[in-house]
Coordinates of C-alpha atoms in Angstrom, one line a residue:
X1310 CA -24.0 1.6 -7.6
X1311 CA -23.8 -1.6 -6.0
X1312 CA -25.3 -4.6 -7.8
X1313 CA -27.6 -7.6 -5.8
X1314 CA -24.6 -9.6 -6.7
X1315 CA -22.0 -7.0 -4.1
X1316 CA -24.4 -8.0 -1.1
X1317 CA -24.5 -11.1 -1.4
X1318 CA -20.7 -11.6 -1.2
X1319 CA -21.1 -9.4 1.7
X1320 CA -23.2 -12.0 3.5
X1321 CA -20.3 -14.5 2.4
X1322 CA -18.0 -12.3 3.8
X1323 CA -19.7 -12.1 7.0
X1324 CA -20.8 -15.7 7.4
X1325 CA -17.1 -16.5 6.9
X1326 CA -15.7 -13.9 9.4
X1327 CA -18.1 -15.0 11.9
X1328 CA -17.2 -18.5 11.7
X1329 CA -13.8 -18.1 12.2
X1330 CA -14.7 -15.6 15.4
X1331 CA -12.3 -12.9 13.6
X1332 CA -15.0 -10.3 14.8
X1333 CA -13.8 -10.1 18.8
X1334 CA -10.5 -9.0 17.0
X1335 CA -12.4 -5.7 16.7
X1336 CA -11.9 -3.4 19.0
X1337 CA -15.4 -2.5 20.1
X1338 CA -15.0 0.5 22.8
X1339 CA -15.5 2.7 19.7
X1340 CA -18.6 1.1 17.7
X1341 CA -22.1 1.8 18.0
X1342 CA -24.7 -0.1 19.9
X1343 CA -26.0 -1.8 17.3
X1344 CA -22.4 -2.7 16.1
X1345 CA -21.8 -4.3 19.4
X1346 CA -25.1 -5.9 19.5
X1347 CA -23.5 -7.5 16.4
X1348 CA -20.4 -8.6 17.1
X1349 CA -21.8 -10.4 19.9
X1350 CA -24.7 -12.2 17.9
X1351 CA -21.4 -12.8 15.3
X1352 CA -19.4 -14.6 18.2
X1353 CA -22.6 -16.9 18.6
X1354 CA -21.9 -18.0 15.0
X1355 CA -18.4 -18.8 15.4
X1356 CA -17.0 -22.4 15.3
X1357 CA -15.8 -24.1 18.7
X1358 CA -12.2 -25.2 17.4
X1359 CA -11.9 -21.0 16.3
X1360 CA -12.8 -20.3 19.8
X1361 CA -9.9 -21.9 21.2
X1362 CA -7.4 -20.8 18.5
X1363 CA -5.0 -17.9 19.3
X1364 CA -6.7 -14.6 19.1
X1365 CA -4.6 -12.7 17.7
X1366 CA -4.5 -14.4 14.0
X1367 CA -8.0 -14.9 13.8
X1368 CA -8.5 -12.1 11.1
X1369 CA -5.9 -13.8 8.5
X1370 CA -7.0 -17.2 9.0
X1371 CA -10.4 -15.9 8.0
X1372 CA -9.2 -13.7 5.6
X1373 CA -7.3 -16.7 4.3
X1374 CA -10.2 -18.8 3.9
X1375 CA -12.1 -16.2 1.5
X1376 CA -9.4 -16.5 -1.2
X1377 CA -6.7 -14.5 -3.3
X1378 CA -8.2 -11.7 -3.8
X1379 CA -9.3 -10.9 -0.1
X1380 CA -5.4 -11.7 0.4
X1381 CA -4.2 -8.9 -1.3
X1382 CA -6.9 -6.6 0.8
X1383 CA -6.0 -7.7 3.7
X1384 CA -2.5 -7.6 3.0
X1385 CA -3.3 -3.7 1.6
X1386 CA -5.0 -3.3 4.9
X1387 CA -2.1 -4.3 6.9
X1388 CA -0.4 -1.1 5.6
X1389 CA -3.1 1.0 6.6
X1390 CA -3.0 1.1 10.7
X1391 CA -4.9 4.8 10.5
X1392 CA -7.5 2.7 8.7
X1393 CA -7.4 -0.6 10.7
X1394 CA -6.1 0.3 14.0
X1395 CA -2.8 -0.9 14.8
X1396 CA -4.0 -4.7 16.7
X1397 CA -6.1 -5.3 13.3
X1398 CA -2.5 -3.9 11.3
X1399 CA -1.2 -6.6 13.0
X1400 CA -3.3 -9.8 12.7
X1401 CA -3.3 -9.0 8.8
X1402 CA 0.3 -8.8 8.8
X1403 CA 0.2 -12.2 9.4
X1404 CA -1.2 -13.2 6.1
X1405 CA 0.7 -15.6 4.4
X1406 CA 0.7 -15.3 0.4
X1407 CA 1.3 -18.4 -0.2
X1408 CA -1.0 -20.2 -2.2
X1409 CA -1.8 -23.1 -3.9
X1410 CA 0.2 -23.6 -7.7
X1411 CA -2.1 -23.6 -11.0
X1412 CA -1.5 -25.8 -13.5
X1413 CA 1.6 -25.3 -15.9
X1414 CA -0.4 -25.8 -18.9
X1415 CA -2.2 -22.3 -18.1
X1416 CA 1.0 -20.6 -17.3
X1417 CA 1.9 -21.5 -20.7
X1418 CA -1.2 -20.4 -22.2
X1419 CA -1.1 -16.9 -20.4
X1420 CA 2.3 -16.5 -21.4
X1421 CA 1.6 -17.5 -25.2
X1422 CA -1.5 -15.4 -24.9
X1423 CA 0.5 -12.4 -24.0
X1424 CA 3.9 -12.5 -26.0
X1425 CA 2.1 -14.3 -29.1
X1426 CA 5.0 -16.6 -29.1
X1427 CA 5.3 -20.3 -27.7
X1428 CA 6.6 -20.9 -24.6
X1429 CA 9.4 -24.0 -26.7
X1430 CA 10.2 -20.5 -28.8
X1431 CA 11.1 -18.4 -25.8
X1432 CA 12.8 -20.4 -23.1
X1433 CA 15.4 -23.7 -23.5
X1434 CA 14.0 -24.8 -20.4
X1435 CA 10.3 -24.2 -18.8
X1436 CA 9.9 -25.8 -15.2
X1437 CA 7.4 -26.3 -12.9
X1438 CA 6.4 -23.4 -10.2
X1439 CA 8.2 -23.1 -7.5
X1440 CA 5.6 -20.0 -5.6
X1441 CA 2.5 -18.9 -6.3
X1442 CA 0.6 -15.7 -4.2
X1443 CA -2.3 -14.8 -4.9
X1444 CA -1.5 -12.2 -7.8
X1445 CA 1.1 -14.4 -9.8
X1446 CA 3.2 -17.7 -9.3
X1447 CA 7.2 -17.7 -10.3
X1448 CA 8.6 -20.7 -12.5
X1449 CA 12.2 -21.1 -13.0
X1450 CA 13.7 -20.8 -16.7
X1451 CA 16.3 -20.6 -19.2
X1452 CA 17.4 -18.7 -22.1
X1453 CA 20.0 -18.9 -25.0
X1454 CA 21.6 -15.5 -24.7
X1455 CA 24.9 -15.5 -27.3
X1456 CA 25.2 -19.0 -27.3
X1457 CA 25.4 -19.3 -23.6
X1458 CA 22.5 -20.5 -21.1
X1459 CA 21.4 -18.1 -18.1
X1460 CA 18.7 -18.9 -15.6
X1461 CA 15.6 -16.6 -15.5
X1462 CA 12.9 -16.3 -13.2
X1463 CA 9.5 -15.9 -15.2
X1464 CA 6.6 -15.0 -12.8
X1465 CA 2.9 -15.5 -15.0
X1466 CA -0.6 -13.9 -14.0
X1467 CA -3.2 -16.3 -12.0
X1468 CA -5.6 -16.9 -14.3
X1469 CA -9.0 -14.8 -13.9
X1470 CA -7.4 -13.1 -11.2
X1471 CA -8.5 -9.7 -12.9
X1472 CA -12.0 -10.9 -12.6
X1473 CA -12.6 -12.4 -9.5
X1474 CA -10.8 -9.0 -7.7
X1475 CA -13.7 -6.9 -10.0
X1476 CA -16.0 -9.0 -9.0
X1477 CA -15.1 -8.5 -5.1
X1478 CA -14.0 -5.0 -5.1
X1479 CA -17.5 -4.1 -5.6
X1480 CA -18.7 -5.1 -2.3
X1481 CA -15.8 -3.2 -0.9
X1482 CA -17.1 -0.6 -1.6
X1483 CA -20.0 -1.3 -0.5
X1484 CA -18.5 -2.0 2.5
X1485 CA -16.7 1.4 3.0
X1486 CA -19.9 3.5 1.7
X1487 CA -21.6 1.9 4.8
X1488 CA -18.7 2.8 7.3
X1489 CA -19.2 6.6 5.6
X1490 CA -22.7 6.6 6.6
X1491 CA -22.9 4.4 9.9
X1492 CA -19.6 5.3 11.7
X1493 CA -19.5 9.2 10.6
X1494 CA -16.4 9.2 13.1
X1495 CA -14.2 7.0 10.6
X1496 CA -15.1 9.5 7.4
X1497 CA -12.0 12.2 8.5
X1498 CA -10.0 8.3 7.4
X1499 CA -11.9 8.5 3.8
X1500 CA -12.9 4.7 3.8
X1501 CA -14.4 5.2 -0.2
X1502 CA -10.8 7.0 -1.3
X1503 CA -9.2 4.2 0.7
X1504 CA -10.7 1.4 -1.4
X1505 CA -10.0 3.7 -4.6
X1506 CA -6.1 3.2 -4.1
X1507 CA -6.9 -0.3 -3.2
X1508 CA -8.3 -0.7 -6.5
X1509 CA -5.7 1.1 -8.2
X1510 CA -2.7 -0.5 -6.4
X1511 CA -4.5 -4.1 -7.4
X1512 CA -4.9 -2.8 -11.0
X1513 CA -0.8 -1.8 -11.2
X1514 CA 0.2 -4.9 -9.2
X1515 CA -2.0 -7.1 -12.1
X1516 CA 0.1 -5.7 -15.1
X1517 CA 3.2 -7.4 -15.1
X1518 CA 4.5 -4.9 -17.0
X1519 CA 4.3 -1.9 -14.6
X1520 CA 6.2 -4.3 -12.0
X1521 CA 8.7 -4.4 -14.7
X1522 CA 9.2 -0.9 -15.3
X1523 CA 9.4 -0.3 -11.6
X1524 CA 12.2 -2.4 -11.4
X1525 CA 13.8 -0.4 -14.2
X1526 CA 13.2 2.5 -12.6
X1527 CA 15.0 1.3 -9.2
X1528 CA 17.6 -0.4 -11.0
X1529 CA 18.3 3.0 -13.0
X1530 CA 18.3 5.1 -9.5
X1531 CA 20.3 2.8 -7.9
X1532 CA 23.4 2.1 -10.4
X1533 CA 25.6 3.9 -9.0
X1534 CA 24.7 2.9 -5.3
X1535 CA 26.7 0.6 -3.6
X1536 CA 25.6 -2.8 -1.8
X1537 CA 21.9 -2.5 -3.0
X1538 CA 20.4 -3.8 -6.8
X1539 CA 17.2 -5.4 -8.6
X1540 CA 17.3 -7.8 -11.3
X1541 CA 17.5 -6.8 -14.3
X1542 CA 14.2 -7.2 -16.4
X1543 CA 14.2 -9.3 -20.1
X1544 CA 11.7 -6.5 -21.7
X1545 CA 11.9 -9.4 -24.7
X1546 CA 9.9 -11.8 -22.7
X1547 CA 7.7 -9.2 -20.9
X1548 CA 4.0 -8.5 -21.4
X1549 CA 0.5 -7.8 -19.5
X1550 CA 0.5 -11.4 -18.3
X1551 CA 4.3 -12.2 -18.0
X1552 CA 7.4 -10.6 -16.6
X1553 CA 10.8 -12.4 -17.2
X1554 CA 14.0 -10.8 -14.5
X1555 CA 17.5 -12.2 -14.1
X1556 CA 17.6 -15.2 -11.5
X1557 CA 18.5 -14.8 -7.9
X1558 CA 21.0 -16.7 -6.2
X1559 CA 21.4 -15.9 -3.1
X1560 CA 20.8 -16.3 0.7
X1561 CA 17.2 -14.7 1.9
X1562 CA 17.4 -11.9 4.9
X1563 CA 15.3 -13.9 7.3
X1564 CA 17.9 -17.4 6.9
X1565 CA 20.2 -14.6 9.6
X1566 CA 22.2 -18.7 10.2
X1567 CA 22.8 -18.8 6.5
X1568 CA 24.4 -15.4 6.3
X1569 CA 26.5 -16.0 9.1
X1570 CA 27.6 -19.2 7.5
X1571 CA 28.2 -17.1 4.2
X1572 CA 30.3 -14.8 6.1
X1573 CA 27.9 -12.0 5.5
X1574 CA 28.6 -9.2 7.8
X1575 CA 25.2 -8.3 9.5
X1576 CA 25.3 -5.3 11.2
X1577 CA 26.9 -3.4 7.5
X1578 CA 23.9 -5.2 6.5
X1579 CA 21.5 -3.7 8.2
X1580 CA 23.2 -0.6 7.6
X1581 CA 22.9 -0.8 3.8
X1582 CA 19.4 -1.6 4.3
X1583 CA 18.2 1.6 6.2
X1584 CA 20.6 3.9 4.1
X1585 CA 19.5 2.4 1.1
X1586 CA 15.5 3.1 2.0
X1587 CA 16.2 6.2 2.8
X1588 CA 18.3 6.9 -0.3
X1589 CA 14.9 5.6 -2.4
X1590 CA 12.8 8.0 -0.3
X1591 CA 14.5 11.2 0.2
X1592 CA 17.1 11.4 -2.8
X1593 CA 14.3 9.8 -5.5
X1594 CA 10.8 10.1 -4.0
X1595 CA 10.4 6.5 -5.4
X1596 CA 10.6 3.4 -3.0
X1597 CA 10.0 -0.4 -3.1
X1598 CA 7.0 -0.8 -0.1
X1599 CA 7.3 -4.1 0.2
X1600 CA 10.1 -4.3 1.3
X1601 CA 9.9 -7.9 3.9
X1602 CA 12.2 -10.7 4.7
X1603 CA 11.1 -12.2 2.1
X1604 CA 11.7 -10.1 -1.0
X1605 CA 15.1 -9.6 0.4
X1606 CA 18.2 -11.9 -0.8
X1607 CA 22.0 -11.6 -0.5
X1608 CA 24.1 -12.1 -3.1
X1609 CA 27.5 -13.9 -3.2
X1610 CA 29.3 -10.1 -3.2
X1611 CA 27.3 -9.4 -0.4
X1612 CA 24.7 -6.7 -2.1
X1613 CA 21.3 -6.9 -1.0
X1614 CA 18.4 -7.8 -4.0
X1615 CA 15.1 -6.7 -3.7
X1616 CA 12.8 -8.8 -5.2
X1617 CA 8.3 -8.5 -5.9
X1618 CA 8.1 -5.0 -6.9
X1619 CA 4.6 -5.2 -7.4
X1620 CA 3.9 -2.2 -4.4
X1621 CA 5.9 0.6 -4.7
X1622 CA 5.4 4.0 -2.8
X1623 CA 6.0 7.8 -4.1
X1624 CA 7.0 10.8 -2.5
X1625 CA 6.8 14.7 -4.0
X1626 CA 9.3 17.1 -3.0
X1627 CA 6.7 18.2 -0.8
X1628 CA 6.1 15.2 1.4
X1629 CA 10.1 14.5 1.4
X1630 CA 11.1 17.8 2.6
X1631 CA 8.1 17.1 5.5
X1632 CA 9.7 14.2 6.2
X1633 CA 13.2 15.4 6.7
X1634 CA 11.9 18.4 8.1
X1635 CA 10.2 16.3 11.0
X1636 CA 13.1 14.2 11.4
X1637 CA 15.6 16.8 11.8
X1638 CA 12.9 18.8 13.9
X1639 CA 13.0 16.0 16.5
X1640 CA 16.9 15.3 16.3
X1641 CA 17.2 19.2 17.5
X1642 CA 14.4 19.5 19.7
X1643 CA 13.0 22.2 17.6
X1644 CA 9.2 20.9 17.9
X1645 CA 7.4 24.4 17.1
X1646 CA 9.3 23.9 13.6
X1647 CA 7.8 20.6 13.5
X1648 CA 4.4 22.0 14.4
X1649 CA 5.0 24.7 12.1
X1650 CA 6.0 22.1 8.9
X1651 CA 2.4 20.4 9.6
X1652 CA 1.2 23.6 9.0
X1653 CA 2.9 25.1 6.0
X1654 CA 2.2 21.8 4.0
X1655 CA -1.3 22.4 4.9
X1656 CA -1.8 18.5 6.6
X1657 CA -3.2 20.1 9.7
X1658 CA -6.3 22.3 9.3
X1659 CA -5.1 26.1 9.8
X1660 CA -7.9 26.4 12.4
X1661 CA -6.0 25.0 14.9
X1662 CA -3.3 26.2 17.1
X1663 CA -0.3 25.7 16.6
X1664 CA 1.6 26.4 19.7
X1665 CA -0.9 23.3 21.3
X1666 CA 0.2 21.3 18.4
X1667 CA 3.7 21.7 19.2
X1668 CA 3.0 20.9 22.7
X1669 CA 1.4 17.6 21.7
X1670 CA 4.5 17.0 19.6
X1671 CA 7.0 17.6 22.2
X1672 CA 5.4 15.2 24.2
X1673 CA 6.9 12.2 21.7
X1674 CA 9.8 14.0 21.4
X1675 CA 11.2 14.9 24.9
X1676 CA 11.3 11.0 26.2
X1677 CA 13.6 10.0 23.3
X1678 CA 16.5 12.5 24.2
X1679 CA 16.6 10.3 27.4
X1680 CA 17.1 7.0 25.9
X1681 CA 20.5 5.7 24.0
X1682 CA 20.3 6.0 20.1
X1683 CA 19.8 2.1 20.0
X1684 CA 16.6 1.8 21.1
X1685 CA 15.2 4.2 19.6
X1686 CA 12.6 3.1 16.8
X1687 CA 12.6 5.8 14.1
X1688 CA 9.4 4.1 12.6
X1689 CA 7.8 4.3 16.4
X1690 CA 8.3 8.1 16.3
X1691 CA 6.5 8.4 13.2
X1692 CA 3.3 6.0 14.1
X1693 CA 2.7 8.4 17.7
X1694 CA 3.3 11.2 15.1
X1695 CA 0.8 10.0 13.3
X1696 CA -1.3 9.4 16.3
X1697 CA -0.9 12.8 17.8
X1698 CA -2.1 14.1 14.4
X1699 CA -5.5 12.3 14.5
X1700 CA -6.1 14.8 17.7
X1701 CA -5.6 17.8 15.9
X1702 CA -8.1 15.9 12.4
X1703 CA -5.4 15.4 10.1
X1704 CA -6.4 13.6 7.3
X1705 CA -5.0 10.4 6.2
X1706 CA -2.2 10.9 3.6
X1707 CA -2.1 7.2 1.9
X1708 CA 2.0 8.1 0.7
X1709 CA 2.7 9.0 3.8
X1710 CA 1.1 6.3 5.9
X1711 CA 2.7 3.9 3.2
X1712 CA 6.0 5.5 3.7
X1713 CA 5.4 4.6 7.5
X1714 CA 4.4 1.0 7.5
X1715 CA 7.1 0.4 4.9
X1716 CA 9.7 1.9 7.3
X1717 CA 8.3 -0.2 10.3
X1718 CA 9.0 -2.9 8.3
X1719 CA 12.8 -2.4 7.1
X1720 CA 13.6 -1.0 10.7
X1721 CA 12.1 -4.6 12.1
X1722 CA 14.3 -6.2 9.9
X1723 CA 17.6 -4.0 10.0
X1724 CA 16.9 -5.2 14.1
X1725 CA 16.7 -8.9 13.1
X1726 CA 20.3 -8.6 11.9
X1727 CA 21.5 -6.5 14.8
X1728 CA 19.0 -5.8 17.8
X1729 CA 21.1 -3.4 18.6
X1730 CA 21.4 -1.3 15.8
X1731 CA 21.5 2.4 15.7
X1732 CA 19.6 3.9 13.3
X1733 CA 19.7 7.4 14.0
X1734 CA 23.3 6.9 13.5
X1735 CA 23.1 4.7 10.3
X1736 CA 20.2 6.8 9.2
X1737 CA 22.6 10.2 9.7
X1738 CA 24.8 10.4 6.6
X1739 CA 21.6 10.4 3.8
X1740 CA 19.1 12.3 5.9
X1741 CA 22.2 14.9 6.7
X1742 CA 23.2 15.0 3.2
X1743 CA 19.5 15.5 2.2
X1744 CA 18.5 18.6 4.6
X1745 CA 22.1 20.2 3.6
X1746 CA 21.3 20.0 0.1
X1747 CA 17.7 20.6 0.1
X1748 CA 17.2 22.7 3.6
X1749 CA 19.8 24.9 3.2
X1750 CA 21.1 27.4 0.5
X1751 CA 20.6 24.9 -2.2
X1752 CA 16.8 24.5 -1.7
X1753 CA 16.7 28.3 -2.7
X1754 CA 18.3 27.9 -5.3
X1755 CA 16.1 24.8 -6.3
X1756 CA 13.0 26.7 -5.6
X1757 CA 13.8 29.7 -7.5
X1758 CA 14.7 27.4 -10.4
X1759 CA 11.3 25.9 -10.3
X1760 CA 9.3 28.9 -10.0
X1761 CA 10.8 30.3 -13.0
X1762 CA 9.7 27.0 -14.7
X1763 CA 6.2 27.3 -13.4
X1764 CA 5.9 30.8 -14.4
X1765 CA 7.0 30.3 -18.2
X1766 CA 4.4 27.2 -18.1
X1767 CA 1.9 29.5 -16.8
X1768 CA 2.8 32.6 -19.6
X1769 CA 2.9 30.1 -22.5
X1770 CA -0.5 28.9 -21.1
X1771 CA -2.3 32.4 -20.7
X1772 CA -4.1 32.4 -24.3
X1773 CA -5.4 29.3 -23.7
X1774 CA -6.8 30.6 -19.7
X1775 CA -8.1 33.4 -21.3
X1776 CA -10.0 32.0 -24.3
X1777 CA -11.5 29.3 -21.6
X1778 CA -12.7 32.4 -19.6
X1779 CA -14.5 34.3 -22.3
X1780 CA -16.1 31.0 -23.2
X1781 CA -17.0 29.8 -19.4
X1782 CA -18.3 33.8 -18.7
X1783 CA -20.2 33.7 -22.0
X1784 CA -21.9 29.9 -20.9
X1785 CA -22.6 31.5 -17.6
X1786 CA -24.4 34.6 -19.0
X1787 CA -26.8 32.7 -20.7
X1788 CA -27.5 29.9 -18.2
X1789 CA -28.2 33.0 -15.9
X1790 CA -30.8 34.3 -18.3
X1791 CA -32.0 31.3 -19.4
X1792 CA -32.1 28.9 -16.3
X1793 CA -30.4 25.5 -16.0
X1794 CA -31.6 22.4 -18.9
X1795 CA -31.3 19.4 -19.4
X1796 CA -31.9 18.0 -22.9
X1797 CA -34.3 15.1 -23.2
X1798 CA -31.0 12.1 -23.4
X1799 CA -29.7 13.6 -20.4
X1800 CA -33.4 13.4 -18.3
X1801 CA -33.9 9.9 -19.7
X1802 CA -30.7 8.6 -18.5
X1803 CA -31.4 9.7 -15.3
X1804 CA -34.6 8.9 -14.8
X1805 CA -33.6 4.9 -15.9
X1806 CA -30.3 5.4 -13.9
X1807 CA -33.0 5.9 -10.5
X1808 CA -35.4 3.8 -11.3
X1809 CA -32.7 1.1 -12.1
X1810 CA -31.0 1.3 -8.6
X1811 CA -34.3 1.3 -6.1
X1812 CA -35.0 -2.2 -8.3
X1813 CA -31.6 -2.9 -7.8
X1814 CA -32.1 -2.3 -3.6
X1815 CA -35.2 -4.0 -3.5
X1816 CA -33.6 -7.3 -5.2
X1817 CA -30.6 -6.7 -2.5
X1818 CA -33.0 -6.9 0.5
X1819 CA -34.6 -10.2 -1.0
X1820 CA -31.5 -11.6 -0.9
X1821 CA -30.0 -10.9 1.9
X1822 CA -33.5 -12.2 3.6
X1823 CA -33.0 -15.9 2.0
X1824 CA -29.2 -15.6 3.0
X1825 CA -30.4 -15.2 6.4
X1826 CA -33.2 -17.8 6.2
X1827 CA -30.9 -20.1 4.8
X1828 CA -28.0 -19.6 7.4
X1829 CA -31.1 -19.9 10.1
X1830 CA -32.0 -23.0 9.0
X1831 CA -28.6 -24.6 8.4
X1832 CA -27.8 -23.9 12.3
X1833 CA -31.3 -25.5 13.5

């Protein structure tokens, strides 16, 4: 239930949105009448200077203005092109998260507060930030480890960060509840569930800790890989608020002068890159989404260290054997098994046909067999894949659509190092080695394994399923002769739970009224 307090932000929202003219960024051959009537009283609103500014990074400027939390959203956002639209994908993706430093004095408190030790106790040396987001800001440190100094990184929790984002997830949702009910077309994209993961993904990215055991859990996957790491996390000096890793030194991916002046070699670069996603995705079902220019470094031995592990994406066996499925699908032409995968993992309702589907998938296919491998985009095959399933109302699959952006992004960088490169051909040795191992006789092997393992879970399990049944058929027998009640709590609570939420609506509209009155009579 939203509160007055959620509509009221909304006005903010809006006021600040249509100042900046970020509204003629929407694409408006799609909305409603009265969402076009609008968006052009919105554009009345706007400021002169944002008239005349470039178009196309409107929406982050505005999004900018509104503050941290509405930085991580539309940074979220910018991964979510199904939601969005790929132009809006693309103005967000602009957002800089880069914000201004707090005070040291409260990075020292939220670390205290959160190891219950001083900062003097902890660290030889505790120095001023050198980058603050909108989640965190990083300070460089040092330890005494054996008698011997060693530089950490220690990145420390904004303070009230946790608050302000609960304060403004709530008219979110408000937000997406209204797109459910206005702009029925955009429910098959789940605008509510959307705003869920938002939540959630905000929630993991604000305990330090998780970040840290992500980067435990890549640096554990990846041991044994070559020309890829994370730093290695100081679980001593981790908590909630605090997350201490070993420093970086090293030459950032988008400085392409400084790692020719290292003597880097780019294109095994941008080799190591791709394979090395891939490897995350397909071998582990566990990848770093995040995964810029600017989370990327270089080492002195020439392995590539990815930093910010606050996003991180997931994949089940399912949705990795779709992927390589698709992938090797397209590589052989064989679109009906593409058609057919959509189908079998149940992603494309079964009401539709599938010989049309793999008609409308042949045509992305068929023009890339004419091209050379180079200039070929991998993550361009995947975003019309994703387009061509809209047609045939597949619903939005957040891992999936996650997977995508993130590979978008490491393609656009492999290219900044070689323009180019061929990723089919880099991409060939893990994605062959996966489908051999996984598509072939092993996967039999792999699935009978499992489904012995299922159905011993499932025997050792049958007591339990059948005293639940007796119990739910002997609940059902007597609401059946009985008739449905509610005791007199249960009533209670819902009769204060509606009478609290038309008060609740009738404070909104008040408000919104003097919000408009107000904003009326500041223009006069």
């Amino acid at each position: 239930m939203s509160t007055p307090g959620a509509y009221f932000r909304l006005v903010r929202i809006g006021w600040v949105l249509a100042r900046e003219d970020a509204f003629s960024a929407v694409p408006s051959e799609h909305l409603p009448p009265l969402a076009r009537f609008v968006q052009r009283l919105a554009g009345l609103l706007a400021r002169r200077r944002a008239r005349l500014e470039a178009r196309s990074g409107r929406l982050a400027r505005a999004v900018e203005r509104l503050g941290p939390s509405y930085v991580k959203v539309g940074q979220f956002l910018a991964t979510r092109p199904d939601v969005v639209g790929a132009e809006l994908a693309a103005d967000l993706s602009l957002l800089q998260d880069r914000m201004a430093t707090f005070p040291e004095s409260d990075a020292r408190a939220a670390i205290e507060g959160s190891l219950g030790r001083s900062v003097d106790a902890l660290f030889a040396e505790f120095s001023e930030p050198m980058a603050a987001a909108s989640i965190a800001q990083v300070h460089p440190a040092v330890v005494l480890r054996d008698g011997k100094r060693e530089k950490v990184a220690v990145k420390v929790i904004r303070p009230g960060v946790r608050q302000r984002f609960a304060a403004d997830i709530e008219a979110m949702y408000l937000v997406s509840r209204m797109q459910e009910r206005f702009l029925p077309y955009t429910r098959r994209l789940r605008p509510v569930e959307v705003t869920k993961t938002l939540e959630q993904t905000t929630k993991v990215e604000m305990d330090l800790r998780l970040e840290a055991a992500a980067l435990s859990e890549l640096g554990e996957n990846t041991k044994e890989d070559s020309g890829f790491r994370v730093p290695k996390v100081d679980w001593e000096r981790t908590g909630r608020d605090v997350v201490t890793m070993e420093w970086i030194d090293g030459v950032k991916m988008s400085d392409i002068e400084g790692l020719k002046r290292a003597g880097h070699d780019l294109n095994r670069l941008a080799e190591t890159l791709i394979q090395s996603f891939l490897r995350h995705t397909l071998r582990d079902g566990f990848f770093h989404a995040d995964m810029h220019q600017g989370n990327l470094f270089v080492d002195d031995a020439g392995h590539i260290v990815a930093v910010d592990m606050g996003i991180v994406g997931r994949l089940g066996k399912k949705e990795r054997r779709f992927l390589a499925e698709i992938l090797y699908g397209f590589i052989m032409r064989d679109y009906q098994r593409v058609a057919d995968v959509h189908f079998e993992a149940g992603y494309v309702p079964s009401h539709h046909d599938a010989a049309s589907f793999a008609q409308a998938i042949r045509a992305i296919g068929e023009p890339i067999h004419g091209q050379p491998a180079e200039t070929i985009s991998m993550a361009k095959l995947l975003t019309l894949l994703f387009e061509v399933t809209e047609l045939f109302d597949m619903q939005t699959r957040p891992e999936l659509v996650m997977l995508q952006k993130t590979m978008v992004v490491v393609e656009g960088v492999a290219r900044t190092l070689n323009p180019r490169f061929n990723m089919w051909k880099a991409s060939e040795p893990v994605v062959g080695k996966w489908i051999r191992d996984n598509l072939g006789p092993k996967r039999i092997v792999a699935d009978l394994r499992d489904g012995l393992h299922a159905a011993l879970r499932v025997a050792e399990a049958v007591p339990e399923i059948a005293a639940r049944t007796e119990r739910f058929s002997s609940e059902l027998m007597a609401m059946s002769e009985n008739g449905l009640r509610f005791d007199a709590e249960t009533a209670q609570a819902i009769g204060k739970a509606e009478a609290r939420h038309t008060r609740s609506g009738r404070v909104a509209l008040w408000i919104i009224a003097a919000t408009l009155i107000y904003i009326a009579w500041q223009l006069g």
